[in-house]
mmCIF file of C-alpha atoms in Angstrom:
data_model
loop_
_atom_site.group_PDB
_atom_site.id
_atom_site.type_symbol
_atom_site.label_atom_id
_atom_site.label_comp_id
_atom_site.label_asym_id
_atom_site.label_seq_id
_atom_site.Cartn_x
_atom_site.Cartn_y
_atom_site.Cartn_z
ATOM 1 C CA MET R 1 123.873 132.447 94.401
ATOM 2 C CA THR R 2 122.697 135.341 96.572
ATOM 3 C CA THR R 3 119.176 135.531 97.907
ATOM 4 C CA SER R 4 116.996 138.438 96.831
ATOM 5 C CA LEU R 5 114.112 137.802 99.208
ATOM 6 C CA ASN R 6 114.020 137.396 102.978
ATOM 7 C CA LEU R 7 110.825 135.700 104.104
ATOM 8 C CA THR R 8 109.408 135.910 107.603
ATOM 9 C CA ARG R 9 107.568 133.110 109.339
ATOM 10 C CA SER R 10 104.303 135.032 108.969
ATOM 11 C CA GLN R 11 104.794 135.403 105.210
ATOM 12 C CA ILE R 12 105.554 131.702 104.817
ATOM 13 C CA LEU R 13 102.515 130.560 106.791
ATOM 14 C CA ALA R 14 100.226 133.037 105.016
ATOM 15 C CA PHE R 15 101.430 131.743 101.654
ATOM 16 C CA ARG R 16 100.940 128.102 102.628
ATOM 17 C CA ARG R 17 97.448 128.729 103.966
ATOM 18 C CA ARG R 18 96.534 130.559 100.767
ATOM 19 C CA ALA R 19 98.030 127.832 98.560
ATOM 20 C CA ALA R 20 96.226 125.145 100.558
ATOM 21 C CA ALA R 21 92.878 126.995 100.645
ATOM 22 C CA LEU R 22 92.860 126.903 104.447
ATOM 23 C CA ASP R 23 91.863 130.540 104.973
ATOM 24 C CA GLU R 24 88.598 130.230 103.055
ATOM 25 C CA ARG R 25 86.877 127.116 101.763
ATOM 26 C CA MET R 26 86.530 126.805 98.002
ATOM 27 C CA PRO R 27 83.135 126.401 96.319
ATOM 28 C CA ARG R 28 82.194 122.759 95.941
ATOM 29 C CA GLY R 29 83.221 121.117 92.687
ATOM 30 C CA ARG R 30 85.869 119.163 90.848
ATOM 31 C CA ARG R 31 88.123 122.180 90.475
ATOM 32 C CA ALA R 32 88.179 122.488 94.266
ATOM 33 C CA LEU R 33 88.840 118.769 94.674
ATOM 34 C CA ARG R 34 91.817 118.936 92.351
ATOM 35 C CA ARG R 35 93.240 121.978 94.094
ATOM 36 C CA ALA R 36 92.755 120.345 97.502
ATOM 37 C CA ALA R 37 94.744 117.379 96.175
ATOM 38 C CA TRP R 38 97.432 119.509 94.479
ATOM 39 C CA ALA R 39 100.150 117.764 96.500
ATOM 40 C CA GLY R 40 97.998 114.710 97.095
ATOM 41 C CA LEU R 41 95.785 113.906 100.078
ATOM 42 C CA GLN R 42 97.350 111.359 102.374
ATOM 43 C CA ASP R 43 94.769 108.716 103.286
ATOM 44 C CA SER R 44 96.768 106.364 105.508
ATOM 45 C CA MET R 45 94.424 106.987 108.443
ATOM 46 C CA PRO R 46 90.759 106.076 107.858
ATOM 47 C CA ARG R 47 89.140 108.872 105.838
ATOM 48 C CA ALA R 48 91.974 111.334 106.401
ATOM 49 C CA ALA R 49 91.630 112.512 102.798
ATOM 50 C CA LEU R 50 87.947 113.291 103.354
ATOM 51 C CA LEU R 51 88.781 115.420 106.403
ATOM 52 C CA SER R 52 91.444 117.265 104.401
ATOM 53 C CA ILE R 53 88.879 117.949 101.676
ATOM 54 C CA HIS R 54 86.375 119.166 104.277
ATOM 55 C CA ALA R 55 88.917 121.692 105.569
ATOM 56 C CA ARG R 56 89.251 123.139 102.063
ATOM 57 C CA MET R 57 85.940 122.739 100.212
ATOM 58 C CA ALA R 58 82.490 123.997 101.142
ATOM 59 C CA GLY R 59 79.666 121.483 100.961
ATOM 60 C CA THR R 60 81.896 118.454 101.501
ATOM 61 C CA GLU R 61 79.887 115.252 101.899
ATOM 62 C CA ALA R 62 80.817 111.807 103.190
ATOM 63 C CA GLU R 63 81.220 110.570 99.607
ATOM 64 C CA SER R 64 83.283 113.517 98.318
ATOM 65 C CA TRP R 65 86.516 111.517 98.407
ATOM 66 C CA GLU R 66 84.907 109.011 96.012
ATOM 67 C CA ASP R 67 84.171 111.609 93.330
ATOM 68 C CA PRO R 68 84.858 110.121 89.857
ATOM 69 C CA SER R 69 87.540 112.773 89.306
ATOM 70 C CA LEU R 70 89.624 111.282 92.139
ATOM 71 C CA LEU R 71 91.322 107.952 92.735
ATOM 72 C CA GLN R 72 93.488 106.248 95.342
ATOM 73 C CA VAL R 73 97.093 105.229 94.793
ATOM 74 C CA TRP R 74 100.151 104.295 96.770
ATOM 75 C CA GLY R 75 101.754 107.708 96.455
ATOM 76 C CA PRO R 76 104.700 109.507 98.077
ATOM 77 C CA ARG R 77 106.623 107.185 100.412
ATOM 78 C CA PHE R 78 104.229 104.424 99.274
ATOM 79 C CA SER R 79 101.477 105.742 101.555
ATOM 80 C CA ALA R 80 97.814 105.629 100.560
ATOM 81 C CA TYR R 81 96.876 108.865 98.781
ATOM 82 C CA VAL R 82 93.838 110.361 97.089
ATOM 83 C CA VAL R 83 94.831 112.294 93.964
ATOM 84 C CA ALA R 84 93.086 113.784 90.960
ATOM 85 C CA LYS R 85 92.658 111.129 88.292
ATOM 86 C CA ARG R 86 94.175 113.432 85.676
ATOM 87 C CA ASP R 87 97.277 113.782 87.900
ATOM 88 C CA LEU R 88 97.949 110.048 88.238
ATOM 89 C CA ALA R 89 101.222 110.298 86.299
ATOM 90 C CA VAL R 90 102.570 113.045 88.555
ATOM 91 C CA PHE R 91 102.200 111.009 91.746
ATOM 92 C CA THR R 92 103.371 107.720 90.245
ATOM 93 C CA LEU R 93 105.757 108.163 87.316
ATOM 94 C CA GLY R 94 107.157 111.200 89.111
ATOM 95 C CA ARG R 95 108.543 108.809 91.729
ATOM 96 C CA LEU R 96 109.907 106.195 89.339
ATOM 97 C CA PRO R 97 113.402 105.240 90.587
ATOM 98 C CA ASP R 98 116.423 106.624 88.762
ATOM 99 C CA GLU R 99 118.765 103.880 89.964
ATOM 100 C CA ALA R 100 118.964 100.917 87.585
ATOM 101 C CA GLY R 101 118.574 98.274 90.282
ATOM 102 C CA SER R 102 115.578 99.915 91.929
ATOM 103 C CA LEU R 103 113.954 100.590 88.561
ATOM 104 C CA LYS R 104 114.339 96.936 87.561
ATOM 105 C CA ARG R 105 112.709 95.802 90.808
ATOM 106 C CA THR R 106 109.806 98.213 90.278
ATOM 107 C CA LEU R 107 109.199 97.047 86.715
ATOM 108 C CA ASP R 108 109.557 93.373 87.649
ATOM 109 C CA ILE R 109 107.039 93.617 90.491
ATOM 110 C CA ALA R 110 104.613 95.531 88.270
ATOM 111 C CA ALA R 111 104.877 92.852 85.562
ATOM 112 C CA ARG R 112 104.329 90.025 88.066
ATOM 113 C CA LEU R 113 101.362 91.834 89.576
ATOM 114 C CA ARG R 114 99.801 92.432 86.171
ATOM 115 C CA ALA R 115 100.148 88.737 85.339
ATOM 116 C CA ALA R 116 98.626 87.742 88.682
ATOM 117 C CA LEU R 117 95.689 90.118 88.384
ATOM 118 C CA ALA R 118 95.012 89.180 84.757
ATOM 119 C CA GLY R 119 92.573 92.045 84.377
ATOM 120 C CA SER R 120 90.728 91.347 87.629
ATOM 121 C CA ARG R 121 90.409 93.206 90.911
ATOM 122 C CA MET R 122 91.746 91.525 94.055
ATOM 123 C CA THR R 123 92.473 92.313 97.650
ATOM 124 C CA GLN R 124 96.098 93.135 98.352
ATOM 125 C CA GLY R 125 96.571 89.835 100.162
ATOM 126 C CA ALA R 126 95.012 87.747 97.393
ATOM 127 C CA ALA R 127 97.115 89.497 94.757
ATOM 128 C CA ALA R 128 100.251 88.953 96.832
ATOM 129 C CA ARG R 129 99.512 85.242 97.085
ATOM 130 C CA ALA R 130 98.731 84.994 93.387
ATOM 131 C CA MET R 131 102.106 86.485 92.463
ATOM 132 C CA ARG R 132 103.858 84.633 95.290
ATOM 133 C CA ALA R 133 105.127 87.822 96.858
ATOM 134 C CA LYS R 134 106.998 87.528 100.134
ATOM 135 C CA HIS R 135 104.723 90.136 101.718
ATOM 136 C CA GLY R 136 101.660 92.086 100.674
ATOM 137 C CA ASN R 137 103.502 95.385 101.034
ATOM 138 C CA GLN R 138 105.756 94.330 98.163
ATOM 139 C CA LEU R 139 102.931 95.280 95.805
ATOM 140 C CA ARG R 140 103.427 98.940 96.698
ATOM 141 C CA TYR R 141 106.700 98.993 94.799
ATOM 142 C CA ALA R 142 104.743 98.616 91.542
ATOM 143 C CA ALA R 143 102.912 101.908 92.130
ATOM 144 C CA PRO R 144 105.515 104.226 90.500
ATOM 145 C CA THR R 145 104.769 102.617 87.120
ATOM 146 C CA GLY R 146 101.371 104.318 87.181
ATOM 147 C CA THR R 147 99.642 101.034 86.348
ATOM 148 C CA VAL R 148 98.338 100.198 89.835
ATOM 149 C CA VAL R 149 95.492 101.875 91.710
ATOM 150 C CA ILE R 150 93.793 100.918 94.947
ATOM 151 C CA ARG R 151 90.515 101.272 96.830
ATOM 152 C CA TRP R 152 90.807 101.343 100.618
ATOM 153 C CA ASP R 153 87.733 102.156 102.682
ATOM 154 C CA GLY R 154 89.613 102.647 105.955
ATOM 155 C CA SER R 155 89.427 99.067 107.178
ATOM 156 C CA HIS R 156 90.503 95.634 105.997
ATOM 157 C CA GLN R 157 92.807 95.286 102.988
ATOM 158 C CA PRO R 158 92.719 97.570 99.958
ATOM 159 C CA ASP R 159 91.544 96.291 96.601
ATOM 160 C CA VAL R 160 94.156 96.430 93.850
ATOM 161 C CA TRP R 161 93.782 96.530 90.064
ATOM 162 C CA ASN R 162 95.577 97.646 86.930
ATOM 163 C CA VAL R 163 94.999 100.694 84.751
ATOM 164 C CA PRO R 164 96.723 101.729 81.505
ATOM 165 C CA ALA R 165 100.117 103.343 81.993
ATOM 166 C CA PRO R 166 99.942 107.168 81.901
ATOM 167 C CA GLU R 167 101.288 108.802 78.751
ATOM 168 C CA LEU R 168 103.779 111.198 80.299
ATOM 169 C CA ASP R 169 107.554 111.174 80.325
ATOM 170 C CA PRO R 170 108.717 110.242 83.863
ATOM 171 C CA HIS R 171 111.208 113.133 83.907
ATOM 172 C CA LYS R 172 108.425 115.621 83.151
ATOM 173 C CA ALA R 173 106.280 113.980 85.821
ATOM 174 C CA ARG R 174 109.126 114.384 88.334
ATOM 175 C CA LEU R 175 109.442 118.091 87.572
ATOM 176 C CA GLU R 176 105.708 118.615 87.957
ATOM 177 C CA LEU R 177 105.793 116.731 91.257
ATOM 178 C CA ALA R 178 108.547 119.073 92.447
ATOM 179 C CA ARG R 179 106.525 122.112 91.356
ATOM 180 C CA ARG R 180 103.479 120.811 93.221
ATOM 181 C CA TYR R 181 105.597 120.263 96.326
ATOM 182 C CA LEU R 182 107.078 123.754 96.193
ATOM 183 C CA HIS R 183 103.688 125.404 95.720
ATOM 184 C CA VAL R 184 102.235 123.670 98.781
ATOM 185 C CA PHE R 185 105.272 123.241 101.059
ATOM 186 C CA GLY R 186 107.581 126.031 99.887
ATOM 187 C CA PRO R 187 110.050 127.428 100.654
ATOM 188 C CA ALA R 188 111.788 124.059 100.544
ATOM 189 C CA THR R 189 115.051 122.309 99.777
ATOM 190 C CA PRO R 190 115.655 119.520 97.259
ATOM 191 C CA GLU R 191 116.513 117.182 100.125
ATOM 192 C CA ALA R 192 113.167 117.874 101.803
ATOM 193 C CA PHE R 193 111.394 117.229 98.503
ATOM 194 C CA ALA R 194 113.196 113.908 98.144
ATOM 195 C CA ARG R 195 112.197 112.811 101.658
ATOM 196 C CA TRP R 196 108.565 113.724 101.061
ATOM 197 C CA ALA R 197 108.397 112.007 97.670
ATOM 198 C CA GLY R 198 110.301 108.924 98.808
ATOM 199 C CA ILE R 199 113.033 109.264 96.187
ATOM 200 C CA GLY R 200 116.812 109.430 96.535
ATOM 201 C CA PRO R 201 118.460 112.714 97.604
ATOM 202 C CA SER R 202 120.331 112.942 94.298
ATOM 203 C CA SER R 203 117.023 112.624 92.437
ATOM 204 C CA GLY R 204 115.587 115.521 94.422
ATOM 205 C CA ILE R 205 118.645 117.659 93.753
ATOM 206 C CA GLY R 206 118.496 116.777 90.064
ATOM 207 C CA ALA R 207 114.859 117.831 89.828
ATOM 208 C CA PHE R 208 115.567 121.235 91.364
ATOM 209 C CA GLU R 209 118.546 121.708 89.051
ATOM 210 C CA ARG R 210 116.390 120.983 85.995
ATOM 211 C CA LEU R 211 113.785 123.477 87.178
ATOM 212 C CA GLY R 212 116.584 126.053 86.962
ATOM 213 C CA LYS R 213 115.452 129.632 86.454
ATOM 214 C CA SER R 214 111.869 128.822 87.378
ATOM 215 C CA LEU R 215 113.059 128.763 91.011
ATOM 216 C CA THR R 216 114.094 131.621 93.297
ATOM 217 C CA LEU R 217 116.448 131.227 96.244
ATOM 218 C CA VAL R 218 115.135 132.832 99.440
ATOM 219 C CA ARG R 219 116.195 133.148 103.050
ATOM 220 C CA THR R 220 113.894 131.852 105.781
ATOM 221 C CA PRO R 221 114.177 131.792 109.586
ATOM 222 C CA ILE R 222 115.730 128.306 109.320
ATOM 223 C CA GLY R 223 118.055 128.961 106.372
ATOM 224 C CA GLU R 224 118.080 129.209 102.593
ATOM 225 C CA ALA R 225 115.469 127.409 100.518
ATOM 226 C CA TRP R 226 113.701 127.611 97.163
ATOM 227 C CA ILE R 227 110.335 128.819 95.956
ATOM 228 C CA LEU R 228 108.700 128.838 92.546
ATOM 229 C CA SER R 229 109.539 132.184 90.964
ATOM 230 C CA ARG R 230 105.919 132.589 89.896
ATOM 231 C CA ASP R 231 104.885 132.339 93.567
ATOM 232 C CA GLU R 232 107.045 135.275 94.698
ATOM 233 C CA SER R 233 104.210 137.789 94.394
ATOM 234 C CA LEU R 234 102.029 135.574 96.594
ATOM 235 C CA PHE R 235 104.710 135.514 99.277
ATOM 236 C CA ARG R 236 104.952 139.306 99.135
ATOM 237 C CA ALA R 237 101.174 139.825 99.233
ATOM 238 C CA ALA R 238 99.518 141.036 102.403
ATOM 239 C CA PRO R 239 97.806 138.199 104.279
ATOM 240 C CA GLY R 240 94.043 138.028 104.074
ATOM 241 C CA PRO R 241 91.506 137.060 106.745
ATOM 242 C CA THR R 242 92.153 133.684 108.365
ATOM 243 C CA ALA R 243 89.613 130.982 109.092
ATOM 244 C CA THR R 244 88.378 130.775 112.670
ATOM 245 C CA ALA R 245 89.333 127.114 113.012
ATOM 246 C CA ARG R 246 90.171 123.985 111.043
ATOM 247 C CA LEU R 247 90.568 120.381 112.205
ATOM 248 C CA LEU R 248 93.263 118.807 110.040
ATOM 249 C CA PRO R 249 93.803 115.036 109.994
ATOM 250 C CA SER R 250 96.993 113.119 110.601
ATOM 251 C CA GLY R 251 99.114 113.377 107.457
ATOM 252 C CA ASP R 252 97.546 116.595 106.158
ATOM 253 C CA THR R 253 99.929 118.587 103.963
ATOM 254 C CA TRP R 254 99.774 121.514 106.400
ATOM 255 C CA PHE R 255 102.026 119.683 108.849
ATOM 256 C CA LEU R 256 103.487 116.831 106.780
ATOM 257 C CA LEU R 257 106.968 118.106 107.573
ATOM 258 C CA GLN R 258 110.300 116.710 108.739
ATOM 259 C CA GLY R 259 113.336 118.039 110.582
ATOM 260 C CA ALA R 260 113.928 121.773 110.871
ATOM 261 C CA ASP R 261 110.940 122.530 108.608
ATOM 262 C CA ARG R 262 108.724 121.832 111.614
ATOM 263 C CA GLU R 263 110.207 124.817 113.457
ATOM 264 C CA ILE R 264 108.519 127.218 111.048
ATOM 265 C CA LEU R 265 105.090 125.789 111.771
ATOM 266 C CA VAL R 266 105.505 125.219 115.521
ATOM 267 C CA PRO R 267 108.375 127.213 117.092
ATOM 268 C CA ASN R 268 107.894 125.717 120.579
ATOM 269 C CA GLU R 269 109.839 122.464 121.003
ATOM 270 C CA ARG R 270 107.453 120.942 123.562
ATOM 271 C CA GLN R 271 104.498 121.610 121.299
ATOM 272 C CA ARG R 272 106.362 120.078 118.345
ATOM 273 C CA ARG R 273 106.815 116.859 120.328
ATOM 274 C CA ALA R 274 103.077 116.783 121.021
ATOM 275 C CA LEU R 275 102.195 117.148 117.339
ATOM 276 C CA TRP R 276 104.886 115.018 115.732
ATOM 277 C CA THR R 277 104.918 112.019 118.032
ATOM 278 C CA SER R 278 107.147 108.978 117.631
ATOM 279 C CA ARG R 279 104.103 106.873 116.722
ATOM 280 C CA VAL R 280 100.879 107.782 114.941
ATOM 281 C CA TRP R 281 100.534 111.546 114.645
ATOM 282 C CA PRO R 282 97.403 113.178 116.016
ATOM 283 C CA GLY R 283 95.437 115.660 113.966
ATOM 284 C CA ALA R 284 96.290 119.366 114.110
ATOM 285 C CA LEU R 285 94.039 122.165 115.332
ATOM 286 C CA LEU R 286 94.430 125.342 113.286
ATOM 287 C CA VAL R 287 92.985 128.506 114.874
ATOM 288 C CA GLU R 288 93.194 131.853 113.085
ATOM 289 C CA GLY R 289 96.101 130.655 110.982
ATOM 290 C CA GLU R 290 98.209 129.166 113.776
ATOM 291 C CA THR R 291 98.675 125.533 114.800
ATOM 292 C CA VAL R 292 97.616 125.676 118.447
ATOM 293 C CA GLY R 293 96.693 122.128 119.420
ATOM 294 C CA THR R 294 96.108 118.511 118.536
ATOM 295 C CA TRP R 295 93.063 116.290 118.327
ATOM 296 C CA ARG R 296 92.260 112.593 118.296
ATOM 297 C CA ARG R 297 89.126 110.594 117.716
ATOM 298 C CA ALA R 298 88.148 107.255 119.237
ATOM 299 C CA GLN R 299 84.825 105.976 117.920
ATOM 300 C CA HIS R 300 82.418 108.862 118.616
ATOM 301 C CA VAL R 301 84.655 110.646 121.125
ATOM 302 C CA LEU R 302 86.711 113.608 119.910
ATOM 303 C CA THR R 303 89.481 114.836 122.211
ATOM 304 C CA ILE R 304 91.111 118.231 121.601
#
């Protein structure tokens, strides 16, 4: 297939900022919260999701991440995520394994966890002991069934409990997850989608194939990739005013990238090493649309 659109780095970054509401904060409300969490809000670092919301929504308060329209799950790559409650199926069933062996393990662990919880709410450790799991992290493998949610306040162990299984076909959930990924991270490849979602490469390729004509192949500075066809006009649009500055937490979707995709965001290799460290990533400093630095916080001390 030949590409019909050549995208520059500036066009790609302008699109991503617009899609992520990083140029201008959205008015406070549940619509803004859902849009901020369109590809999920990673919450593996204490209150990272809240900081991501703050970068996107005006009037963010300390309790905004606990809005009744949101919930916490073990999402992509089994990391803690805040997602819109109505999108639970997308971030859980959308990652349900395709391989028979992996699917059986997921369903078995979910069944054992349900029996151990028996309708109650437990800490992860207590639930693991009740179901005689080898390790507490084993519980995370039940998350793709959509029947397990968590509550982690940034310290200690998360609480775990069951919810009714979402009523959505897993294949449809997978396609919606791919669409969400492309709208926030695009242009992208099926392999990059698979890595982000924590699914097998063949599953990522299969999802893109099923999306078919709803995708457009484009050329980027790092090679060919795909976008949602309905997003093409947004890529072609002239960029608007950028925000003066944003502090983005570790794991924010703006820089939750792997491999060559990082070169688009940060062309300088030395600066890439400073942002994507071999251990815990720092936060990113966004100034007038460009990623120009990192930041860390220790207690009440913020270092930029």
